[in-house]
Short mmCIF file of C-alpha atoms in Angstrom, two decimals:
data_model
loop_
_atom_site.label_atom_id
_atom_site.label_comp_id
_atom_site.label_asym_id
_atom_site.label_seq_id
_atom_site.Cartn_x
_atom_site.Cartn_y
_atom_site.Cartn_z
CA ASN E 461 137.37 81.40 69.12
CA GLY E 462 138.21 79.01 66.33
CA HIS E 463 135.77 80.55 63.85
CA LYS E 464 137.06 80.87 60.31
CA PRO E 465 136.60 84.11 58.36
CA LEU E 466 134.38 84.26 55.32
CA PRO E 467 135.87 82.93 52.07
CA PRO E 468 137.28 85.63 49.77
CA SER E 469 134.24 85.54 47.50
CA GLN E 470 131.99 86.52 50.42
CA GLN E 471 134.23 89.13 51.97
CA PRO E 472 133.17 92.78 51.78
CA GLN E 473 134.59 94.44 48.68
CA ASN E 474 135.13 97.87 50.19
CA GLN E 475 137.95 96.97 52.56
CA PRO E 476 140.37 99.73 53.46
CA SER E 477 143.42 99.66 51.27
CA SER E 478 145.68 101.31 53.82
CA PRO E 479 145.93 102.31 57.47
CA GLN E 480 145.20 105.86 56.32
CA GLU E 481 141.85 104.73 54.90
CA ALA E 482 141.14 102.83 58.11
CA HIS E 483 141.86 106.02 60.02
CA HIS E 484 139.52 107.93 57.73
CA LEU E 485 136.72 105.41 58.33
CA GLY E 486 137.26 105.63 62.07
CA SER E 487 137.08 109.42 61.93
CA LEU E 488 133.86 109.79 59.95
CA HIS E 489 131.74 110.86 62.86
CA HIS E 490 132.40 113.36 65.61
CA HIS E 491 130.00 113.17 68.53
CA PRO E 492 129.41 115.67 71.31
CA LEU E 493 130.21 114.29 74.74
CA GLY E 494 127.17 112.61 76.25
CA SER E 495 125.67 111.40 72.95
CA SER E 496 125.73 107.78 71.80
CA PRO E 497 128.71 107.59 69.45
CA LEU E 498 128.53 104.48 67.30
CA VAL E 499 130.94 104.23 64.40
CA PRO E 500 129.97 101.34 62.08
CA LEU E 501 132.88 99.97 60.11
CA PRO E 502 131.37 97.23 57.92
CA SER E 503 134.32 97.41 55.55
CA LEU E 504 136.98 96.69 58.16
CA PHE E 505 137.80 93.04 57.75
CA ALA E 506 140.91 91.49 59.23
CA PRO E 507 141.40 87.84 58.23
CA SER E 508 143.17 86.88 61.45
CA PRO E 509 142.84 87.81 65.12
CA THR E 510 146.39 89.19 65.10
CA LYS E 511 145.69 91.55 62.21
CA ARG E 512 142.34 92.47 63.68
CA HIS E 513 143.97 93.38 66.99
CA SER E 514 146.64 95.38 65.18
CA LEU E 515 144.00 97.31 63.27
CA VAL E 516 142.09 98.17 66.43
CA LEU E 517 145.28 99.30 68.14
CA LEU E 518 146.06 101.49 65.14
CA LEU E 519 142.60 103.02 65.33
CA LEU E 520 143.10 103.48 69.06
CA PHE E 521 146.26 105.45 68.32
CA HIS E 522 144.42 107.74 65.92
CA LEU E 523 141.49 108.15 68.29
CA HIS E 524 143.97 109.17 70.95
CA ARG E 525 145.27 111.86 68.62
CA HIS E 526 142.04 113.18 67.21
CA HIS E 527 139.09 112.27 69.46
CA HIS E 528 137.96 112.82 73.01
CA HIS E 529 134.74 110.83 73.10
CA PHE E 530 133.58 107.26 73.42
CA HIS E 531 133.54 105.27 70.18
CA LEU E 532 132.37 101.82 69.18
CA LEU E 533 133.89 100.16 66.13
CA LEU E 534 131.76 97.44 64.60
CA LEU E 535 133.46 94.62 62.74
CA PRO E 536 131.60 92.73 59.98
CA ARG E 537 129.39 89.69 60.38
CA TYR E 538 131.06 86.31 60.31
CA THR E 539 129.48 82.98 59.45
CA SER E 540 128.26 82.08 62.93
CA PHE E 541 128.61 85.18 65.07
CA THR E 542 129.21 88.90 65.07
CA LEU E 543 132.25 90.40 66.72
CA LEU E 544 132.03 93.83 68.23
CA SER E 545 135.35 95.60 68.67
CA PHE E 546 135.30 98.66 70.80
CA VAL E 547 137.57 101.48 71.75
CA SER E 548 136.45 103.81 74.49
CA ARG E 549 137.91 106.53 76.61
CA CYS E 550 137.26 106.94 80.31
CA HIS E 551 137.59 110.67 80.95
CA ASP E 552 137.56 110.28 84.73
CA PHE E 553 140.91 108.50 84.65
CA ASP E 554 142.16 109.47 81.17
CA LEU E 555 142.28 105.80 80.19
CA PHE E 556 141.53 104.05 76.91
CA VAL E 557 139.96 100.60 76.74
CA CYS E 558 139.83 98.35 73.71
CA GLY E 559 138.50 94.83 73.35
CA PHE E 560 136.25 92.38 71.56
CA CYS E 561 132.76 91.21 72.45
CA ASP E 562 131.20 88.13 70.87
CA CYS E 563 127.63 89.45 70.88
CA ALA E 564 125.71 86.52 69.43
CA ALA E 565 127.65 83.94 71.40
CA GLY E 566 127.16 85.97 74.56
CA VAL E 567 123.40 86.06 74.13
CA ALA E 568 123.37 82.33 73.37
CA GLU E 569 125.41 81.63 76.49
CA LEU E 570 123.06 83.76 78.61
CA LYS E 571 120.03 81.86 77.28
CA LYS E 572 121.82 78.59 77.94
CA ARG E 573 122.58 79.54 81.53
CA LEU E 574 119.05 80.73 82.23
CA SER E 575 117.59 77.52 80.79
CA ARG E 576 119.68 75.27 83.01
CA PRO E 577 117.84 73.49 85.83
CA ARG E 578 118.14 75.44 89.05
CA CYS E 579 120.48 74.08 91.66
CA ASN E 580 118.75 72.48 94.63
CA TYR E 581 120.51 74.39 97.40
CA SER E 582 118.43 72.67 100.06
CA ASP E 583 120.08 69.27 99.60
CA GLY E 584 123.69 69.05 100.70
CA GLN E 585 126.04 68.84 103.65
CA TRP E 586 128.29 71.01 105.76
CA VAL E 587 131.98 70.68 104.89
CA ARG E 588 134.99 72.06 106.70
CA HIS E 589 136.19 75.47 105.59
CA SER E 590 139.56 76.89 106.57
CA GLY E 591 138.69 80.51 105.82
CA GLU E 592 137.92 83.07 108.49
CA PRO E 593 134.44 84.59 108.97
CA ARG E 594 133.82 87.78 107.01
CA TYR E 595 133.06 89.69 110.20
CA SER E 596 133.37 89.29 113.96
CA GLY E 597 131.43 90.07 117.09
CA THR E 598 133.44 93.26 117.48
CA SER E 599 133.66 94.42 113.86
CA CYS E 600 129.89 94.34 113.26
CA LYS E 601 127.86 96.92 115.15
CA THR E 602 124.38 95.52 114.51
CA ILE E 603 124.59 92.11 116.22
CA LYS E 604 121.97 91.66 118.91
CA ASP E 605 123.63 90.86 122.24
CA GLY E 606 121.94 87.48 122.47
CA GLN E 607 123.61 86.28 119.25
CA ASN E 608 127.08 87.72 119.87
CA CYS E 609 128.57 84.39 120.96
CA MET E 610 132.23 85.36 120.47
CA ALA E 611 131.94 88.55 122.50
CA HIS E 612 130.05 86.66 125.22
CA GLY E 613 132.94 84.28 125.77
CA ARG E 614 132.10 81.16 123.78
CA PRO E 615 135.47 79.37 123.90
CA ASP E 616 135.18 77.03 120.91
CA THR E 617 135.49 78.48 117.41
CA GLY E 618 135.07 75.34 115.31
CA TYR E 619 131.46 76.26 114.51
CA LEU E 620 132.81 79.16 112.43
CA HIS E 621 134.70 76.97 109.98
CA TRP E 622 132.05 75.19 107.95
CA ARG E 623 130.40 75.99 104.65
CA TRP E 624 127.27 74.59 103.05
CA GLN E 625 127.95 72.39 100.03
CA PRO E 626 124.91 71.42 97.91
CA LYS E 627 125.17 68.07 96.15
CA GLN E 628 124.77 69.43 92.62
CA CYS E 629 126.39 72.87 92.70
CA THR E 630 128.37 75.33 94.79
CA VAL E 631 127.02 78.25 96.76
CA PRO E 632 128.83 81.35 95.44
CA ALA E 633 130.78 83.25 98.08
CA PHE E 634 128.92 86.27 99.40
CA ASP E 635 129.82 89.43 97.52
CA PRO E 636 128.66 92.47 99.51
CA ALA E 637 129.36 94.91 96.68
CA ALA E 638 127.28 92.82 94.27
CA PHE E 639 124.41 92.61 96.78
CA LEU E 640 124.41 96.38 97.25
CA ARG E 641 124.36 96.89 93.48
CA LEU E 642 121.29 94.66 93.24
CA ILE E 643 119.40 96.72 95.81
CA GLU E 644 120.62 100.11 94.60
CA ASN E 645 117.71 102.60 94.81
CA ARG E 646 115.59 99.75 96.20
CA HIS E 647 114.11 98.60 99.49
CA LEU E 648 114.74 95.12 100.93
CA ALA E 649 112.52 94.28 103.90
CA PHE E 650 112.57 91.37 106.35
CA VAL E 651 109.14 90.73 107.82
CA GLY E 652 108.39 88.20 110.54
CA ASP E 653 109.55 87.05 113.95
CA SER E 654 112.97 86.97 115.61
CA MET E 655 114.30 84.60 112.94
CA ALA E 656 113.66 87.32 110.37
CA ARG E 657 115.61 89.70 112.59
CA ASN E 658 118.41 87.13 112.98
CA GLN E 659 118.74 86.80 109.19
CA LEU E 660 118.57 90.57 108.74
CA GLU E 661 121.38 91.16 111.24
CA SER E 662 123.52 88.55 109.50
CA LEU E 663 122.98 90.37 106.19
CA LEU E 664 123.80 93.76 107.70
CA CYS E 665 127.07 92.40 109.07
CA LEU E 666 127.98 90.94 105.68
CA LEU E 667 127.11 94.14 103.82
CA ALA E 668 128.93 96.32 106.34
CA THR E 669 132.21 94.81 105.16
CA ALA E 670 131.67 96.89 102.00
CA GLU E 671 129.82 99.90 103.43
CA GLU E 672 128.61 100.81 106.91
CA PRO E 673 124.87 101.52 106.93
CA ASP E 674 123.18 104.37 108.78
CA LEU E 675 120.28 103.57 111.09
CA VAL E 676 117.64 106.03 109.87
CA TYR E 677 114.51 104.79 111.68
CA ARG E 678 113.58 102.75 114.73
CA ASP E 679 110.35 102.19 116.58
CA GLY E 680 108.62 99.76 118.88
CA GLU E 681 109.60 97.77 121.94
CA ASP E 682 113.15 96.40 121.60
CA ASN E 683 113.45 98.32 118.30
CA LYS E 684 111.34 95.77 116.45
CA PHE E 685 110.92 98.15 113.52
CA ARG E 686 114.19 99.48 112.11
CA ARG E 687 115.48 100.80 108.81
CA TRP E 688 119.03 101.29 107.54
CA LEU E 689 120.33 103.22 104.56
CA PHE E 690 123.45 102.39 102.56
CA ARG E 691 124.03 105.87 101.24
CA GLY E 692 126.59 104.91 98.62
CA ARG E 693 123.90 102.97 96.74
CA ASN E 694 120.77 104.60 98.16
CA ALA E 695 119.82 101.09 99.28
CA THR E 696 117.34 100.59 102.11
CA VAL E 697 117.22 97.50 104.34
CA SER E 698 114.58 97.17 107.04
CA VAL E 699 113.03 94.77 109.51
CA LEU E 700 109.37 94.76 110.55
CA TRP E 701 108.10 92.68 113.44
CA SER E 702 105.09 90.52 112.59
CA PRO E 703 105.33 87.01 114.09
CA PHE E 704 102.11 85.78 112.41
CA LEU E 705 102.07 87.93 109.23
CA VAL E 706 98.29 88.02 109.63
CA LYS E 707 96.67 90.34 112.15
CA GLY E 708 97.34 89.21 115.69
CA VAL E 709 97.49 90.17 119.34
CA GLU E 710 100.48 88.68 121.12
CA LYS E 711 100.30 87.02 124.52
CA SER E 712 101.64 89.08 127.39
CA GLU E 713 102.19 88.18 131.01
CA ALA E 714 102.03 91.89 131.84
CA THR E 715 98.40 92.02 130.75
CA GLY E 716 97.52 88.55 131.96
CA GLN E 717 96.91 87.32 128.43
CA TYR E 718 98.53 83.91 128.05
CA HIS E 719 97.28 83.05 124.56
CA ASN E 720 97.96 84.69 121.23
CA ASN E 721 94.95 85.80 119.21
CA LEU E 722 95.16 85.43 115.42
CA TYR E 723 92.71 86.91 112.91
CA LEU E 724 93.17 84.77 109.83
CA GLU E 725 91.17 86.76 107.27
CA SER E 726 93.46 89.80 107.16
CA VAL E 727 97.16 90.60 107.17
CA ASN E 728 98.94 92.79 109.69
CA GLU E 729 98.75 96.32 108.31
CA ARG E 730 101.84 97.38 110.23
CA TRP E 731 103.95 95.80 107.48
CA ALA E 732 101.39 95.54 104.68
CA SER E 733 100.86 99.30 104.59
CA GLU E 734 104.50 99.67 103.48
CA LEU E 735 104.37 96.90 100.89
CA ASP E 736 104.22 99.17 97.83
CA GLY E 737 107.58 100.65 98.75
CA MET E 738 109.30 97.28 99.07
CA ASP E 739 111.14 95.74 96.12
CA VAL E 740 112.30 92.57 97.88
CA VAL E 741 110.38 91.08 100.82
CA VAL E 742 111.70 88.22 102.94
CA PHE E 743 109.07 86.59 105.15
CA SER E 744 110.26 84.42 108.03
CA VAL E 745 107.76 83.08 110.56
CA GLY E 746 106.76 79.83 112.20
CA HIS E 747 107.91 79.49 115.80
CA TRP E 748 105.17 81.70 117.23
CA TYR E 749 102.56 79.36 115.76
CA LEU E 750 103.67 76.71 118.24
CA HIS E 751 102.46 78.81 121.18
CA PRO E 752 98.96 78.62 122.71
CA ALA E 753 96.53 80.67 120.64
CA PHE E 754 92.92 81.46 119.77
CA TYR E 755 92.01 81.54 116.09
CA HIS E 756 89.45 84.00 114.73
CA GLU E 757 87.94 84.42 111.29
CA ASN E 758 85.25 86.90 110.25
CA GLY E 759 84.25 87.57 113.85
CA VAL E 760 83.97 83.91 114.82
CA VAL E 761 86.31 81.94 117.09
CA LEU E 762 87.24 78.88 115.03
CA GLY E 763 89.00 77.18 117.91
CA CYS E 764 92.27 77.25 119.73
CA HIS E 765 95.61 75.54 120.20
CA HIS E 766 96.62 74.22 123.62
CA CYS E 767 93.71 75.67 125.57
CA PRO E 768 92.22 72.80 127.62
CA GLU E 769 90.80 75.20 130.22
CA PHE E 770 88.53 76.84 127.62
CA ASN E 771 85.42 75.48 125.96
CA HIS E 772 86.76 75.74 122.41
CA THR E 773 87.55 73.25 119.69
CA GLU E 774 91.20 72.23 119.73
CA ILE E 775 92.73 73.01 116.32
CA GLY E 776 96.15 71.96 115.16
CA PHE E 777 98.43 74.81 114.14
CA PHE E 778 99.46 73.28 110.78
CA ASP E 779 96.19 74.18 109.05
CA VAL E 780 96.22 77.60 110.68
CA PHE E 781 99.78 78.23 109.54
CA ARG E 782 98.87 77.25 105.98
CA LYS E 783 95.84 79.51 105.96
CA ALA E 784 97.79 82.46 107.34
CA LEU E 785 100.55 82.05 104.77
CA ASN E 786 97.99 81.68 102.00
CA THR E 787 96.22 84.85 103.15
CA THR E 788 99.53 86.70 103.20
CA LEU E 789 100.74 85.70 99.74
CA ARG E 790 97.33 86.33 98.16
CA GLU E 791 97.22 89.78 99.73
CA VAL E 792 100.70 90.58 98.41
CA SER E 793 99.47 89.62 94.94
CA ARG E 794 96.24 91.59 95.26
CA ARG E 795 98.00 94.78 96.31
CA HIS E 796 100.61 94.41 93.62
CA ASP E 797 97.95 93.95 90.93
CA SER E 798 95.90 96.89 92.20
CA SER E 799 98.83 99.33 92.11
CA PRO E 800 99.43 100.47 88.51
CA GLY E 801 103.05 101.10 87.71
CA THR E 802 104.34 99.03 90.62
CA SER E 803 107.86 97.81 89.97
CA GLU E 804 108.77 94.15 89.83
CA LYS E 805 108.82 92.54 93.25
CA LEU E 806 110.62 89.51 94.66
CA VAL E 807 108.88 87.77 97.57
CA VAL E 808 110.97 85.23 99.48
CA VAL E 809 109.74 82.86 102.19
CA THR E 810 112.54 81.57 104.40
CA THR E 811 111.50 78.09 105.49
CA PHE E 812 111.27 76.85 109.06
CA SER E 813 114.49 76.66 111.08
CA PRO E 814 114.43 73.76 113.59
CA ALA E 815 115.43 74.22 117.23
CA HIS E 816 118.03 71.95 118.86
CA PHE E 817 117.05 71.59 122.49
CA GLU E 818 118.50 68.33 123.80
CA GLY E 819 117.68 69.05 127.41
CA GLU E 820 115.81 71.51 129.60
CA TRP E 821 115.97 75.05 128.27
CA ASP E 822 117.07 76.37 131.67
CA LYS E 823 119.77 73.78 132.40
CA ALA E 824 123.39 73.59 131.33
CA GLY E 825 123.94 71.47 128.23
CA ALA E 826 120.65 72.26 126.48
CA CYS E 827 122.38 72.38 123.07
CA PRO E 828 125.92 71.12 123.68
CA LYS E 829 127.02 69.97 120.21
CA LYS E 830 130.33 71.30 118.82
CA GLU E 831 130.06 70.10 115.21
CA PRO E 832 127.38 69.71 112.52
CA TYR E 833 125.47 66.47 112.14
CA LYS E 834 126.73 64.16 109.43
CA GLU E 835 124.44 63.00 106.62
CA GLY E 836 121.93 60.51 108.05
CA GLU E 837 122.90 61.20 111.65
CA LYS E 838 119.83 63.31 112.44
CA GLU E 839 116.32 62.65 111.17
CA MET E 840 114.05 65.62 110.63
CA GLN E 841 111.14 65.67 113.06
CA TYR E 842 107.60 65.55 111.70
CA MET E 843 106.75 69.05 112.93
CA ASP E 844 109.80 70.63 111.27
CA ALA E 845 109.17 68.77 108.02
CA GLU E 846 105.49 69.72 107.96
CA MET E 847 106.15 73.42 108.56
CA ARG E 848 108.68 73.42 105.73
CA LYS E 849 106.30 71.52 103.45
CA ILE E 850 103.52 74.05 104.00
CA GLU E 851 105.81 76.95 103.13
CA VAL E 852 107.20 75.32 99.99
CA GLU E 853 103.72 74.33 98.79
CA GLU E 854 102.21 77.77 99.40
CA VAL E 855 105.06 79.46 97.53
CA ALA E 856 104.55 77.06 94.62
CA ALA E 857 100.80 77.78 94.62
CA ALA E 858 101.42 81.54 94.64
CA THR E 859 103.84 81.17 91.74
CA GLU E 860 101.26 79.25 89.72
CA ARG E 861 98.59 81.87 90.41
CA GLU E 862 100.70 84.94 89.75
CA GLY E 863 103.25 83.89 87.14
CA GLY E 864 104.21 86.61 84.65
CA LYS E 865 102.69 89.53 86.55
CA GLY E 866 105.93 91.17 87.63
CA LEU E 867 105.73 89.34 90.94
CA ARG E 868 108.10 86.51 91.75
CA PHE E 869 107.78 84.10 94.68
CA GLU E 870 110.68 82.02 95.98
CA ALA E 871 111.19 79.61 98.88
CA LEU E 872 114.54 80.03 100.59
CA ASP E 873 114.64 76.41 101.71
CA VAL E 874 117.01 76.32 104.68
CA THR E 875 115.30 73.70 106.85
CA LYS E 876 117.74 70.86 106.22
CA MET E 877 120.85 73.00 106.37
CA ALA E 878 119.61 74.49 109.65
CA LEU E 879 118.71 71.06 111.04
CA MET E 880 122.30 69.88 110.48
CA ARG E 881 123.82 72.66 112.64
CA PRO E 882 123.13 71.96 116.33
CA ASP E 883 126.47 73.63 117.09
CA GLY E 884 125.53 77.05 115.73
CA HIS E 885 123.26 78.32 118.53
CA PRO E 886 124.23 80.67 121.37
CA GLY E 887 123.10 78.22 124.04
CA PRO E 888 124.15 79.71 127.39
CA TYR E 889 126.21 82.38 125.59
CA MET E 890 123.08 84.34 124.93
CA HIS E 891 124.34 86.04 128.10
CA PRO E 892 127.87 87.40 128.64
CA ASN E 893 130.31 85.00 130.30
CA PRO E 894 127.65 82.62 131.68
CA PHE E 895 130.17 80.41 133.50
CA ALA E 896 132.13 83.20 135.19
CA ASN E 897 130.80 82.03 138.57
CA GLY E 898 130.66 78.33 137.74
CA VAL E 899 127.74 76.26 136.48
CA GLN E 900 124.50 77.65 137.86
CA GLU E 901 121.52 75.51 138.79
CA ARG E 902 119.33 77.49 136.44
CA MET E 903 120.83 78.75 133.20
CA GLN E 904 118.83 80.09 130.28
CA ASN E 905 119.77 78.71 126.84
CA ASP E 906 118.97 79.81 123.30
CA CYS E 907 118.92 76.79 121.00
CA VAL E 908 116.70 78.46 118.39
CA HIS E 909 118.52 81.53 117.10
CA TRP E 910 121.97 81.56 115.52
CA CYS E 911 125.33 82.92 116.57
CA LEU E 912 126.67 85.78 114.45
CA PRO E 913 128.82 85.05 112.59
CA GLY E 914 127.47 81.55 112.10
CA PRO E 915 125.46 79.16 109.92
CA ILE E 916 122.78 81.73 109.12
CA ASP E 917 125.28 83.67 107.00
CA SER E 918 124.95 80.89 104.41
CA TRP E 919 121.25 81.69 104.06
CA ASN E 920 122.15 85.12 102.76
CA GLU E 921 124.64 83.65 100.30
CA ILE E 922 121.72 81.76 98.76
CA LEU E 923 119.52 84.86 98.96
CA LEU E 924 122.12 86.74 96.93
CA ASP E 925 122.09 84.05 94.26
CA MET E 926 118.27 84.18 94.18
CA MET E 927 118.35 87.91 93.66
CA ARG E 928 120.96 87.64 90.91
CA ARG E 929 118.80 85.12 89.10
CA TRP E 930 115.69 87.25 89.60
CA LYS E 931 117.31 90.35 88.14
CA GLY E 932 118.97 88.42 85.33
CA GLU E 933 115.80 86.66 84.23
CA SER E 934 113.69 89.80 84.47
CA LYS E 935 116.10 91.51 82.07
#
């Protein structure tokens, strides 16, 4: 590395005079298998990398002859760093490994990396990508029919060949093996509405390229509560339906209830009761707040949204959404603090994903775009921007309240990258072969959720980087 050895006057005086002495020093300690063999060799000083390598190879030869355990050989301290030379044996494959580790420089580099400003993944553009998707509509078994655009006959494939490029950095390619290592012996849960499910299914497809998961639990209408196990890593991934996060009763035509009812003072216990067993929680809600609803707090009806036929105060959903998110994040903190011995927890809020309806939802051509928007081509609507702003601000407030308590809050800010992808929705291909009998007068379109594979896969690339940073900084 360009570092000069110590001058002769400062070199250790008890250097080995011969390879035989070096062998003797390397053979001082015999360790039973399973202990922590550490053989310090402060007197071994090689003035050049070539001689140092030769010495280690010589010791490797003697270890091969006389030892059957792992050994570490410590070289002396230099002026600006300490080199650690090691020789080890892997008994599973009968292999020997030798090398050099710059310990001090490695720690310094780690500190340097962790102190760098974080990349702003939310600001960038979609650029063409020639690579193929990591999975397909036939190779992944967990894609919901409504998002399986390829299998449903979507003829264009250009939407598959784009990648998100932030202005100041690069999103690392998704590494399924690395993701599974991060959640080994842990539980990752997606909690929210159908966008949470959409992101979960994207992640399952990406991870399944490394290991197929087993569905170990399902419950609820349309399997809204499911859990998978990656047995190779004892890693659990689950999804829990909760479109408001707070306690709520959903509207239902079957029961004649056409308004949602939200109870803003308490969270939905269906997911919150499992919180202690979750190591990473990804919340994703928003679209259900746009629907007509009554708002309750402490037994009192505060008002409602879009209810002109009732004698209640009309309340905008922005303040309600903020209050519900605030209630949720505070309750996560309270339960974490009140559970002694609770492991570190990462709480991620995926920001609002805009819809792209450009026509009637039940007419052909509702979301007809075939390519992403270019920078400046599409302005974010006020509603989309405000929903995102509330989420980012509430995550920041939670971070300020709870910093240093083993609880980390992050905003997975995908609003702009989602806005720029009008081409990534199923549209009419939420149903199989929608044009088999020609263009119908009425044709249902999905311009909210995302095709799989599709743009939403990039969200999980960023999630992986978040989790890497979380684990690295916690260590």
